[in-house]
Tab-separated table of N, CA and C in Angstrom:
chain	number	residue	atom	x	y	z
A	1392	UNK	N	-117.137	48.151	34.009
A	1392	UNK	CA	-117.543	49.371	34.658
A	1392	UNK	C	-119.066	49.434	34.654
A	1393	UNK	N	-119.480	49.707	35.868
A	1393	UNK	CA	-120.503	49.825	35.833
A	1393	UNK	C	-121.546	50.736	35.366
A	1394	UNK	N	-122.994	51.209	35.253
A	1394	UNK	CA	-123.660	52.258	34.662
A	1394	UNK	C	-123.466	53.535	35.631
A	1395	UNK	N	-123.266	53.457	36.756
A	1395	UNK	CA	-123.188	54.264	37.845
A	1395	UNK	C	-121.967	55.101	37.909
A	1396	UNK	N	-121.115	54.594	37.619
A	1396	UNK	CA	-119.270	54.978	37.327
A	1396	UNK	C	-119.476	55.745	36.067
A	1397	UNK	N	-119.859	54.953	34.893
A	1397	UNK	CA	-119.812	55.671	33.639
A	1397	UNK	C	-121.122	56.848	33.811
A	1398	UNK	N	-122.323	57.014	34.316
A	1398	UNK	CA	-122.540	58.377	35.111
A	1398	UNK	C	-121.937	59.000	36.046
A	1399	UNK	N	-121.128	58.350	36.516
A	1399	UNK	CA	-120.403	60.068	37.406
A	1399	UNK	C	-119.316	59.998	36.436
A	1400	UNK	N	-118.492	59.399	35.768
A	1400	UNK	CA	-117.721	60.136	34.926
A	1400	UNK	C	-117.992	60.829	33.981
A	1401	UNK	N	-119.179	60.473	33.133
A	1401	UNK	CA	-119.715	61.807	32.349
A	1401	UNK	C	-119.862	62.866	33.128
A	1402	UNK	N	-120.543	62.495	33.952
A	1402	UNK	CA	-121.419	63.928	35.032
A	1402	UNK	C	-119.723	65.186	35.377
A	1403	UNK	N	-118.810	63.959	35.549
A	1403	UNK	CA	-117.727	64.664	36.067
A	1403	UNK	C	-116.725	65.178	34.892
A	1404	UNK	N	-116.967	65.274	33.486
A	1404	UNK	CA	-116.101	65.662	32.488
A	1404	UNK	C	-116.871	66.880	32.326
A	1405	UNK	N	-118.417	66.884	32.292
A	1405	UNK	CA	-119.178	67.960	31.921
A	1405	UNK	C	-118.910	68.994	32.987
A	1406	UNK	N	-118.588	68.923	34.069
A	1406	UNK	CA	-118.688	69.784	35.160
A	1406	UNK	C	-117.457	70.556	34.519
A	1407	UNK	N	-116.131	69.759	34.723
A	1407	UNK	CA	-114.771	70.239	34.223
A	1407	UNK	C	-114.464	71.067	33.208
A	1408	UNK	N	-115.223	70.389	31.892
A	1408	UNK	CA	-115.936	71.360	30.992
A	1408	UNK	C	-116.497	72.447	31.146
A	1409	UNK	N	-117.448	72.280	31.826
A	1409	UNK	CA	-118.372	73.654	32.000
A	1409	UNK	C	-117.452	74.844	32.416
A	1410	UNK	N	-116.320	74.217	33.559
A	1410	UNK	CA	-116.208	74.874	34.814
A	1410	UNK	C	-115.025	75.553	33.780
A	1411	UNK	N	-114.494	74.797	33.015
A	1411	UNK	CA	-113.266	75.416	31.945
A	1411	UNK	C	-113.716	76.253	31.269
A	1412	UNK	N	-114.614	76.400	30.573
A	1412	UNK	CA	-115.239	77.530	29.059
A	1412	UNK	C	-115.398	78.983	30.425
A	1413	UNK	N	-116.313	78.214	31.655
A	1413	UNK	CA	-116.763	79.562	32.350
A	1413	UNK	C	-115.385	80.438	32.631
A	1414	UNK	N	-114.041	79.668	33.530
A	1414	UNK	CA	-112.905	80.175	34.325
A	1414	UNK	C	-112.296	81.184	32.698
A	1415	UNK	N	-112.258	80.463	31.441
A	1415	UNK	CA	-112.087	81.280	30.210
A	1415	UNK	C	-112.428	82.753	30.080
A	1416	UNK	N	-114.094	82.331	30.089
A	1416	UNK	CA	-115.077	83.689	30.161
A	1416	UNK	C	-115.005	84.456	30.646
A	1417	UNK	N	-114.617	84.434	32.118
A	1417	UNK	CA	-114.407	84.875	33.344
A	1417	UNK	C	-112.930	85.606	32.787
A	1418	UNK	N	-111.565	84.676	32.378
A	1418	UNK	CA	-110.736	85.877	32.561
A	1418	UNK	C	-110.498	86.600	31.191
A	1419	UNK	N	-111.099	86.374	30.132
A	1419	UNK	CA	-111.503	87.184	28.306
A	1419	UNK	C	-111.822	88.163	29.339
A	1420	UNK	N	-113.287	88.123	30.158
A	1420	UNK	CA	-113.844	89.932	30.333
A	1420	UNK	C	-112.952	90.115	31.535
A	1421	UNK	N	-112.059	89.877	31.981
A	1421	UNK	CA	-111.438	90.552	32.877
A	1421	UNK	C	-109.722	91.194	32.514
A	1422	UNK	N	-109.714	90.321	31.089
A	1422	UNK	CA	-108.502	91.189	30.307
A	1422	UNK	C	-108.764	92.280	29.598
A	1423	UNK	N	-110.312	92.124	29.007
A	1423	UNK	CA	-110.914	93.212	27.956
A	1423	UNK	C	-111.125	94.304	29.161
A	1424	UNK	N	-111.334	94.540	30.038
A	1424	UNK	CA	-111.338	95.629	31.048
A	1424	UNK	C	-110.074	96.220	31.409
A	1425	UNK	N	-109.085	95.643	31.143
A	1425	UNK	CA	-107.625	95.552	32.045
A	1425	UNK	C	-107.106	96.192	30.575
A	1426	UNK	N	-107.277	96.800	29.315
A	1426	UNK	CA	-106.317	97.101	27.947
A	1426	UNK	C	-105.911	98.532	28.927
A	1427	UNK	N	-104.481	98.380	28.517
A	1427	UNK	CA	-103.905	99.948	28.442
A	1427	UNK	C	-103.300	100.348	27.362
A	1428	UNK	N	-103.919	101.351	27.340
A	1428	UNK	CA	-102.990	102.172	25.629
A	1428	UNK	C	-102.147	102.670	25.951
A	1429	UNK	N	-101.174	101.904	25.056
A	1429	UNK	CA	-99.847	102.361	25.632
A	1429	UNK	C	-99.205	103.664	25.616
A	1430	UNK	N	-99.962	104.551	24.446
A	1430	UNK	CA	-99.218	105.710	23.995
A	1430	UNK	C	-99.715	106.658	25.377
A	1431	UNK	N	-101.222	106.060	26.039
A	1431	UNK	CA	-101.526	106.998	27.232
A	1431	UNK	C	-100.383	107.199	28.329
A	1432	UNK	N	-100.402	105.913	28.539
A	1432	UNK	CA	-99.261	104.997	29.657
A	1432	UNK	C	-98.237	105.994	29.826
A	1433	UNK	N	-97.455	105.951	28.049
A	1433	UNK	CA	-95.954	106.644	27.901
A	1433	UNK	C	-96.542	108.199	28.244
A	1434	UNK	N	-97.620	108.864	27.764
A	1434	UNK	CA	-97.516	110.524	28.102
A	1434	UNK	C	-97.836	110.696	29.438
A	1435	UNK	N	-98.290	109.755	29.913
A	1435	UNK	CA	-98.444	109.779	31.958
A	1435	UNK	C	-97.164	109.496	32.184
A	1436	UNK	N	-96.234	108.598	31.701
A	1436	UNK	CA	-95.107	108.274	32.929
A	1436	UNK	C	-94.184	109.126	32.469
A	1437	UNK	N	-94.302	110.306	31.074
A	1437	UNK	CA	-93.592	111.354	30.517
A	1437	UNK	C	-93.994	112.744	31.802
A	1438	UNK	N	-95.095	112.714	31.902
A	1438	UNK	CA	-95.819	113.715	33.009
A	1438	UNK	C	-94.945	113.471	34.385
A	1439	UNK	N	-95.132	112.639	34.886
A	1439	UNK	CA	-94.604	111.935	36.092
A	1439	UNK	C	-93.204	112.461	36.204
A	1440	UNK	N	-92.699	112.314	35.067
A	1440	UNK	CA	-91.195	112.200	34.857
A	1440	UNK	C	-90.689	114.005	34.974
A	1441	UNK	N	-91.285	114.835	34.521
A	1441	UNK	CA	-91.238	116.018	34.269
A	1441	UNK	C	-91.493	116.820	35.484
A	1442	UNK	N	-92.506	116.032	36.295
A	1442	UNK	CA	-93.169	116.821	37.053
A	1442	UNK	C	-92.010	116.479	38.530
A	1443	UNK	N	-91.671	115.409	38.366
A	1443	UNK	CA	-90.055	114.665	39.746
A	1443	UNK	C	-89.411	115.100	39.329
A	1444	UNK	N	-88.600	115.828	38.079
A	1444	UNK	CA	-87.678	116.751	37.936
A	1444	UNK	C	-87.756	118.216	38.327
A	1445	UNK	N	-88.767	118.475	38.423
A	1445	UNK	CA	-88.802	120.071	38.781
A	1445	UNK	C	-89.230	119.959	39.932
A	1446	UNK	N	-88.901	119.210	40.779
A	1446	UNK	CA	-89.063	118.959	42.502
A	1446	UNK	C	-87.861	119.508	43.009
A	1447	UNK	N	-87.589	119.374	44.315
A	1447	UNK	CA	-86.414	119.621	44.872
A	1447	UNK	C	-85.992	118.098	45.424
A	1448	UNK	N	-84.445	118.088	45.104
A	1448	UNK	CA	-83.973	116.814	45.424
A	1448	UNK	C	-84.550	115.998	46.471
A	1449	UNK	N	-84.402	116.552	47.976
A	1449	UNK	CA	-85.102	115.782	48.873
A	1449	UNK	C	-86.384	114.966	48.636
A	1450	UNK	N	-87.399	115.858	47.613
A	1450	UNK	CA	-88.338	115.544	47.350
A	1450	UNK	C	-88.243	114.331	46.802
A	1451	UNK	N	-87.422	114.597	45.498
A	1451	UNK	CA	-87.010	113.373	44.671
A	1451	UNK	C	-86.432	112.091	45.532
A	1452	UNK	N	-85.331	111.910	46.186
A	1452	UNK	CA	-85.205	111.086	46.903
A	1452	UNK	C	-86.241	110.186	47.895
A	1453	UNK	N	-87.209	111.316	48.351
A	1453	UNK	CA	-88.184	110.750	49.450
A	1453	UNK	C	-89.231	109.936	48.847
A	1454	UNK	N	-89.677	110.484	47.240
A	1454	UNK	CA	-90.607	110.194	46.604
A	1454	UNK	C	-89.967	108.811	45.941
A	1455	UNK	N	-88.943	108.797	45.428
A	1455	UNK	CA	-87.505	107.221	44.516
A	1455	UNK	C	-87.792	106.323	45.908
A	1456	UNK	N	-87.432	106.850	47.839
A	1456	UNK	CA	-87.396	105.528	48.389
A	1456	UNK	C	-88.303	105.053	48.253
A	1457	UNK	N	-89.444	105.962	48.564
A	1457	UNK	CA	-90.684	105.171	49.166
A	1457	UNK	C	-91.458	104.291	47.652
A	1458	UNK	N	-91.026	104.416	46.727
A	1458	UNK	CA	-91.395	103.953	45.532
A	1458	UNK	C	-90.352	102.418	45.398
A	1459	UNK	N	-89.071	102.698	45.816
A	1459	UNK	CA	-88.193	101.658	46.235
A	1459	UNK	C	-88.613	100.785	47.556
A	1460	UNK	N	-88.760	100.799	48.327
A	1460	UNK	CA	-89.544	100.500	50.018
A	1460	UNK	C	-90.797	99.479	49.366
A	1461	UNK	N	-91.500	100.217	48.636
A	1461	UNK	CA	-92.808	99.265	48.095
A	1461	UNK	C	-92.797	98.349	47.335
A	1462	UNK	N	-91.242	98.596	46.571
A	1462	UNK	CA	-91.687	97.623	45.385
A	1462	UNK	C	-90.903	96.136	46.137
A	1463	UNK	N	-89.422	96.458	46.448
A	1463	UNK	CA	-88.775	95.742	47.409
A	1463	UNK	C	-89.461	94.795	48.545
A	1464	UNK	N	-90.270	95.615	49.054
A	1464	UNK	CA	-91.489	94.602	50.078
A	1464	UNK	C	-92.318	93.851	49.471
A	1465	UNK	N	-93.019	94.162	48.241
A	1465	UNK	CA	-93.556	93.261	47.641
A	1465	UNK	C	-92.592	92.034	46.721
A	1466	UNK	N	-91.587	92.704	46.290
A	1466	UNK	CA	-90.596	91.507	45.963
A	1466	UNK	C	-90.055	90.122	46.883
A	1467	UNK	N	-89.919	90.610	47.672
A	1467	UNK	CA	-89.398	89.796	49.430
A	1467	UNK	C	-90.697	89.129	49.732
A	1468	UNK	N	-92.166	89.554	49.612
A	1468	UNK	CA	-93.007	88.574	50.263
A	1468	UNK	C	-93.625	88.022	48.392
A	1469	UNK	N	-93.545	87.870	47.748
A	1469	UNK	CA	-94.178	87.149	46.766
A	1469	UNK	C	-93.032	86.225	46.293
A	1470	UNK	N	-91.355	86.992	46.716
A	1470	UNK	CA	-90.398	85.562	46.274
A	1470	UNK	C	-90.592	84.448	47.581
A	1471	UNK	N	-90.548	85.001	48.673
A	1471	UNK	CA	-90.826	83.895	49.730
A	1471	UNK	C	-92.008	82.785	49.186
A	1472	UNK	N	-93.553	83.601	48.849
A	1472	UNK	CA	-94.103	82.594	48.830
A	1472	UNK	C	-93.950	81.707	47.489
A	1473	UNK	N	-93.083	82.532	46.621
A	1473	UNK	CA	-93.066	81.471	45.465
A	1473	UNK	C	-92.194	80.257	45.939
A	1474	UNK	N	-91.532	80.875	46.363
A	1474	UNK	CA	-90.301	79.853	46.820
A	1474	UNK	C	-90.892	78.838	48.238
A	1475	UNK	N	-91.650	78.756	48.844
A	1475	UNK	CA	-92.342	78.118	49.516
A	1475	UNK	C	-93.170	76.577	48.765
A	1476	UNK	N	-93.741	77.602	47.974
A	1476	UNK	CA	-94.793	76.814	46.895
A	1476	UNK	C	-93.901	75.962	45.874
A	1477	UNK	N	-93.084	76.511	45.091
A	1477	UNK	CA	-91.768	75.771	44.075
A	1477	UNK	C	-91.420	74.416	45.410
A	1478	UNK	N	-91.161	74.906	46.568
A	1478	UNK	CA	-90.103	74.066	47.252
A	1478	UNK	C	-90.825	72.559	47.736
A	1479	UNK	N	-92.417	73.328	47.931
A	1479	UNK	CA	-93.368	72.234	48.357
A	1479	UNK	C	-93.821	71.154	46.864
A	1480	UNK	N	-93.784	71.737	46.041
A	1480	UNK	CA	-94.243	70.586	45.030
A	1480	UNK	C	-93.081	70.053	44.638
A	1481	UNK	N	-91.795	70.258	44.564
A	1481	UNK	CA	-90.597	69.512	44.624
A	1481	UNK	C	-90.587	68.710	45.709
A	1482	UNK	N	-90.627	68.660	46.799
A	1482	UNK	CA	-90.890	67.564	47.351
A	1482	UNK	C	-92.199	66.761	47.318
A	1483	UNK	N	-93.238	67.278	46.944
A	1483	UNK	CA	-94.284	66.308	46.750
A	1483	UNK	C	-93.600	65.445	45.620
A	1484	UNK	N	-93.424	65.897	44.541
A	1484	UNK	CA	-93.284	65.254	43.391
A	1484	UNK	C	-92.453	64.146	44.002
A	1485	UNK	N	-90.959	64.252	44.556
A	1485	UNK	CA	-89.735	63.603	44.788
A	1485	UNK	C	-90.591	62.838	46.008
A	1486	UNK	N	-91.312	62.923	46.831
A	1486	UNK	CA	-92.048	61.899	47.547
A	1486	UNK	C	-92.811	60.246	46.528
A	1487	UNK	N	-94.093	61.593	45.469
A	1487	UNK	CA	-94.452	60.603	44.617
A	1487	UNK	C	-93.903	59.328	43.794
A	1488	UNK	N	-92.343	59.949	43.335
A	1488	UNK	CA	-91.523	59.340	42.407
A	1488	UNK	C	-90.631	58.402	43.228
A	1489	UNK	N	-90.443	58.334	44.925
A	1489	UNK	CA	-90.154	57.200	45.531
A	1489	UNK	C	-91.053	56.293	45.973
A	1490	UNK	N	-92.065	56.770	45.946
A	1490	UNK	CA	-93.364	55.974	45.786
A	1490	UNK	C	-93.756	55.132	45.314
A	1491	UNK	N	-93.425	55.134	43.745
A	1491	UNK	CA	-93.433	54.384	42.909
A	1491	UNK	C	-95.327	55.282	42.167
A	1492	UNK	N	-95.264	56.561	42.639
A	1492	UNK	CA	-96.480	57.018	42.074
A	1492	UNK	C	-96.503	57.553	40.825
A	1493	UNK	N	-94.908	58.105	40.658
A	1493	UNK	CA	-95.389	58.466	38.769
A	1493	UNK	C	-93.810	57.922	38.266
A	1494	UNK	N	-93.600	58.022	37.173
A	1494	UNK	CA	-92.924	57.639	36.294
A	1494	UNK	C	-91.847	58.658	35.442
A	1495	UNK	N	-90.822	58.772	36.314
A	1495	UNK	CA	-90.340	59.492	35.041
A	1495	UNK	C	-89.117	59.346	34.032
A	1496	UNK	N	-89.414	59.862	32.547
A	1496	UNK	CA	-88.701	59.275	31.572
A	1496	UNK	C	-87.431	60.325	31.327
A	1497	UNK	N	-86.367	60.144	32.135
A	1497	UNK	CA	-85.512	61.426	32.207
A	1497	UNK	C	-84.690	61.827	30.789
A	1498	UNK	N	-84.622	60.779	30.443
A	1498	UNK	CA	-84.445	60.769	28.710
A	1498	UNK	C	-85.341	61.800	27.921
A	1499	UNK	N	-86.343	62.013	27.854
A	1499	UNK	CA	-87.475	62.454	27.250
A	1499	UNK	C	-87.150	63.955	27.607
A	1500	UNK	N	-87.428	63.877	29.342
A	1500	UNK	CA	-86.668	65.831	30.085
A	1500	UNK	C	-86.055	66.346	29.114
A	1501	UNK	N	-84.651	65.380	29.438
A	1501	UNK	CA	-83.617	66.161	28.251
A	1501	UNK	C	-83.987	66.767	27.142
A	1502	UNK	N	-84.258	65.777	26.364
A	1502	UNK	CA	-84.616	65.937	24.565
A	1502	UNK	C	-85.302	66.970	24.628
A	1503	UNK	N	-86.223	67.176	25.462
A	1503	UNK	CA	-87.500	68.509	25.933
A	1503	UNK	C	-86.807	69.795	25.946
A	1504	UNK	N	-85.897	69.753	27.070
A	1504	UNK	CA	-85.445	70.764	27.204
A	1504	UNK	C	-84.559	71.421	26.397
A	1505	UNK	N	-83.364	70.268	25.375
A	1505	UNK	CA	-82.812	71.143	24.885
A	1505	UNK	C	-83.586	71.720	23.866
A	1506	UNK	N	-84.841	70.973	23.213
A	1506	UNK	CA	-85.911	71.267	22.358
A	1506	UNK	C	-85.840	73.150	22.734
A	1507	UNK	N	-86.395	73.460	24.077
A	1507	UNK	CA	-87.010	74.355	24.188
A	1507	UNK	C	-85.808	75.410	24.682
A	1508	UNK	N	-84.720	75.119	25.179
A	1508	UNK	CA	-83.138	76.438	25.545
A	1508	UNK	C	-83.099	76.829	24.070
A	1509	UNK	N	-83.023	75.548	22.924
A	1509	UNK	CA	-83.458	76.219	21.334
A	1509	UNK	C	-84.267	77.114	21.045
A	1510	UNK	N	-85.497	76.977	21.451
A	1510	UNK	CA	-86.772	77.647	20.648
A	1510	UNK	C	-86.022	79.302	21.608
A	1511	UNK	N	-86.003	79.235	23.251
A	1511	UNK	CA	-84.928	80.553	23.712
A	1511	UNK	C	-84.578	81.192	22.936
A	1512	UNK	N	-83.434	80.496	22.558
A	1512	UNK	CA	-82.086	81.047	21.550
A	1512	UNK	C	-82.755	81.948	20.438
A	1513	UNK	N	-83.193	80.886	19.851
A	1513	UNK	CA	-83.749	81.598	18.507
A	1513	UNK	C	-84.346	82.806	18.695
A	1514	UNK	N	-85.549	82.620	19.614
A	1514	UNK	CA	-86.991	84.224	19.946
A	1514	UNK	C	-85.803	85.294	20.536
A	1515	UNK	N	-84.727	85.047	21.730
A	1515	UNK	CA	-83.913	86.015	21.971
A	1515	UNK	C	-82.885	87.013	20.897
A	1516	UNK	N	-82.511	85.506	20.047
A	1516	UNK	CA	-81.409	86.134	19.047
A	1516	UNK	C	-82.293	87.359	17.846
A	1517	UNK	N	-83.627	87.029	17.637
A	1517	UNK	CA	-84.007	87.774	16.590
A	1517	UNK	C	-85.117	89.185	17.475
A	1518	UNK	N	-85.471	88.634	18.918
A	1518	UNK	CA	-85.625	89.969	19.423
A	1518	UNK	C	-84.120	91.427	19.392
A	1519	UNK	N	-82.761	90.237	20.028
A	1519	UNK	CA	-82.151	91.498	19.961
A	1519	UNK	C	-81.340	91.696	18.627
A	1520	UNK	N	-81.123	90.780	17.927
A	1520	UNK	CA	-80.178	90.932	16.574
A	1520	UNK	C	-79.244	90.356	16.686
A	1521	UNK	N	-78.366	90.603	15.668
A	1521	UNK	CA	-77.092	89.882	15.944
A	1521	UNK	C	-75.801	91.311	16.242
A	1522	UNK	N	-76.431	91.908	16.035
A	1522	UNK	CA	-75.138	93.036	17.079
A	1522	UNK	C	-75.696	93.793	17.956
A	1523	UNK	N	-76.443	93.192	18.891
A	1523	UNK	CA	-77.248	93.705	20.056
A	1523	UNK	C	-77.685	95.056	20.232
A	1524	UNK	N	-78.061	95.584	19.174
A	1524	UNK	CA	-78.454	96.427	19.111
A	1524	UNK	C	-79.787	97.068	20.155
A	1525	UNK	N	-80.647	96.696	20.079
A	1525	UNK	CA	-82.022	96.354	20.916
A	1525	UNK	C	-81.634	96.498	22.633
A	1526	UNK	N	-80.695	95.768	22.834
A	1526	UNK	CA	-79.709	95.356	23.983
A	1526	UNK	C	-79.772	96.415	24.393
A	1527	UNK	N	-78.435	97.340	23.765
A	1527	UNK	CA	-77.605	98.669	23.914
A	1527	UNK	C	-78.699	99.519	23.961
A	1528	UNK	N	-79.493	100.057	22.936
A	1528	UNK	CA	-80.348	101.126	23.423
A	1528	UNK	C	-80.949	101.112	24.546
A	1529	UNK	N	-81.718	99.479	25.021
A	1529	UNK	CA	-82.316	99.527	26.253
A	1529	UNK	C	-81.340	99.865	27.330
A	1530	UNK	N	-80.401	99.211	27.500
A	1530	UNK	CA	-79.084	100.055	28.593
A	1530	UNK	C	-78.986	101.597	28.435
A	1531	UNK	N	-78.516	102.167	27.331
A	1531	UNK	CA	-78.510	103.375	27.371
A	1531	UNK	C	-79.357	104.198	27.400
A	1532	UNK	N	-80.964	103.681	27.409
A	1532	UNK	CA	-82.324	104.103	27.786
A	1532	UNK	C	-82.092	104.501	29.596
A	1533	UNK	N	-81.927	103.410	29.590
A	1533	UNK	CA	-81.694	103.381	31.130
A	1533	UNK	C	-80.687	104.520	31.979
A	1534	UNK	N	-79.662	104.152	31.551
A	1534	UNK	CA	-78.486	104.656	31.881
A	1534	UNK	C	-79.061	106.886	32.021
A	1535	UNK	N	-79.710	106.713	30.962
A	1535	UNK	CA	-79.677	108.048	30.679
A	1535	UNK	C	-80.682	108.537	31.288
A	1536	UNK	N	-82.292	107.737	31.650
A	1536	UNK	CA	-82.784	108.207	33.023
A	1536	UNK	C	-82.368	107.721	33.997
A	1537	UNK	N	-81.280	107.085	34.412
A	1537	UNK	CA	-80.795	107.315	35.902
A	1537	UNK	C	-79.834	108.488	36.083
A	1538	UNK	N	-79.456	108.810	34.925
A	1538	UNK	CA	-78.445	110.453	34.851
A	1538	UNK	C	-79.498	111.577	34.899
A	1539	UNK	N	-80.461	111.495	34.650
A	1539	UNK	CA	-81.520	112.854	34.366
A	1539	UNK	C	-82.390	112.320	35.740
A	1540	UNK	N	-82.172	111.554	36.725
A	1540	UNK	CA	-83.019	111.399	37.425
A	1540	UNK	C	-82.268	110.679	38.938
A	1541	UNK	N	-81.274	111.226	39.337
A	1541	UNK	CA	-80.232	110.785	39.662
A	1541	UNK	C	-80.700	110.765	41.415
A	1542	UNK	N	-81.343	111.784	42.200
A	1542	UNK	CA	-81.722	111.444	43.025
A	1542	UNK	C	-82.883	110.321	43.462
A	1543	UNK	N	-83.676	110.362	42.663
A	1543	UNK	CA	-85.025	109.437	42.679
A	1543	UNK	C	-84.803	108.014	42.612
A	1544	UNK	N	-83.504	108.303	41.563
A	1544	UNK	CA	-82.801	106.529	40.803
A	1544	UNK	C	-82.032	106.053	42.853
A	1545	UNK	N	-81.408	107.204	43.186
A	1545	UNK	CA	-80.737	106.951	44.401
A	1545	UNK	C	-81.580	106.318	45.262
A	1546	UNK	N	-82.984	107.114	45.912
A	1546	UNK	CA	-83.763	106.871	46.599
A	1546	UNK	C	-84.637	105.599	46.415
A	1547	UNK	N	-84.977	105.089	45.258
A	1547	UNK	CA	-85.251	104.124	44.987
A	1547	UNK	C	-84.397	102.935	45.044
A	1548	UNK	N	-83.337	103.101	44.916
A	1548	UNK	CA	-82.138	101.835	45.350
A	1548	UNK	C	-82.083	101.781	46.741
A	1549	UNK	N	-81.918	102.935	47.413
A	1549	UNK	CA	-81.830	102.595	48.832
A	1549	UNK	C	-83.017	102.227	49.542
A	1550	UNK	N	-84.475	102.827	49.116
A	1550	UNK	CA	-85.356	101.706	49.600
A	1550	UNK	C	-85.640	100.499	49.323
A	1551	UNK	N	-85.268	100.258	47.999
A	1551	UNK	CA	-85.348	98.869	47.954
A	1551	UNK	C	-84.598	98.000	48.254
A	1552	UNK	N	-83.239	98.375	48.496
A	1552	UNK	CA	-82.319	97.492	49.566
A	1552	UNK	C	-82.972	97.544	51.004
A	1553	UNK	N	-83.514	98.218	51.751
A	1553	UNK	CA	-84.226	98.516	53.174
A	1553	UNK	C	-84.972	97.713	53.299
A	1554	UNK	N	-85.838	97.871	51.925
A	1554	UNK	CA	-87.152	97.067	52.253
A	1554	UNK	C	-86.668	95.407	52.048
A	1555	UNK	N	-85.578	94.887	51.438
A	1555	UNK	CA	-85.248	93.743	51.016
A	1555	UNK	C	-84.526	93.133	52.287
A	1556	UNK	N	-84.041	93.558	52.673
A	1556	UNK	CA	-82.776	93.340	53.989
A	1556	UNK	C	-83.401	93.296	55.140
A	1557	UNK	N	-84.424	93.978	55.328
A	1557	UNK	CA	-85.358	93.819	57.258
A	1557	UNK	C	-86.657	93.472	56.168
């Protein structure tokens, strides 16, 4: 190798470097701006919550679709493009690998993966317990504001089927 090669490959690790610590820097102060306290969070979406109950139904409904309508539209165009993007590097890859451009050790996949459906198991089993406790309250969390909130819960299902379907 010549002196010329081994200068642009230094030249080109330092850049990568640089360009890594900065893209870091860059998103540290853009998380330290982004903290929400959560206890604020919960007495706003407690407000919210109080204030769509003492509405009149229509209200509630109009206020659940259009909250359903938005979220639904953004679901439909960010799964498209994920699914665009997933679909395109699956075939790049499956291009490369008839290619003879990379190598893969499907043996290794395996061992990997069941490595990691394990590490799953485990973080799931001791988030919810072993008599799903954690589980059940979150359902019956649920369950019990879609009963105390029964038009909004409505209006929000039906826009977000609207917005999902056209």
């Amino acid at each position: 190798m010549s002196d010329r090669e081994s200068l642009v490959g230094t030249i080109q690790e330092g850049l990568v470097r640089h360009l890594d610590e900065e893209l870091v820097r860059e998103g540290d102060a853009v998380l330290s701006t982004v903290q929400v306290d959560r206890r604020a969070a919960e007495r706003a979406w407690k407000k919210v919550a109080v204030i769509l109950m003492r509405t009149s139904p229509v209200k509630q409904f109009g206020i659940g679709f259009g909250i359903g309508w938005m979220s639904g539209y953004l679901f439909r165009k960010v799964s498209r493009t994920a699914a665009f993007f997933v679909g395109c590097t699956f075939l790049a890859a499956q291009g490369a690998y008839a290619l003879g451009l990379i190598n893969v050790d499907w043996m290794e996949i395996k061992r990997a993966a069941r490595q990691n459906m394990k590490k799953v198991e485990n973080r799931f089993s001791h988030m919810v317990g072993t008599d799903g406790t954690t589980t059940r309250s979150f359902v019956e969390k649920t369950v019990d504001f879609c009963n105390r909130n029964m038009y909004a819960t409505s209006g929000f299902i039906s826009g977000a089927v609207v917005a999902i379907t056209f």
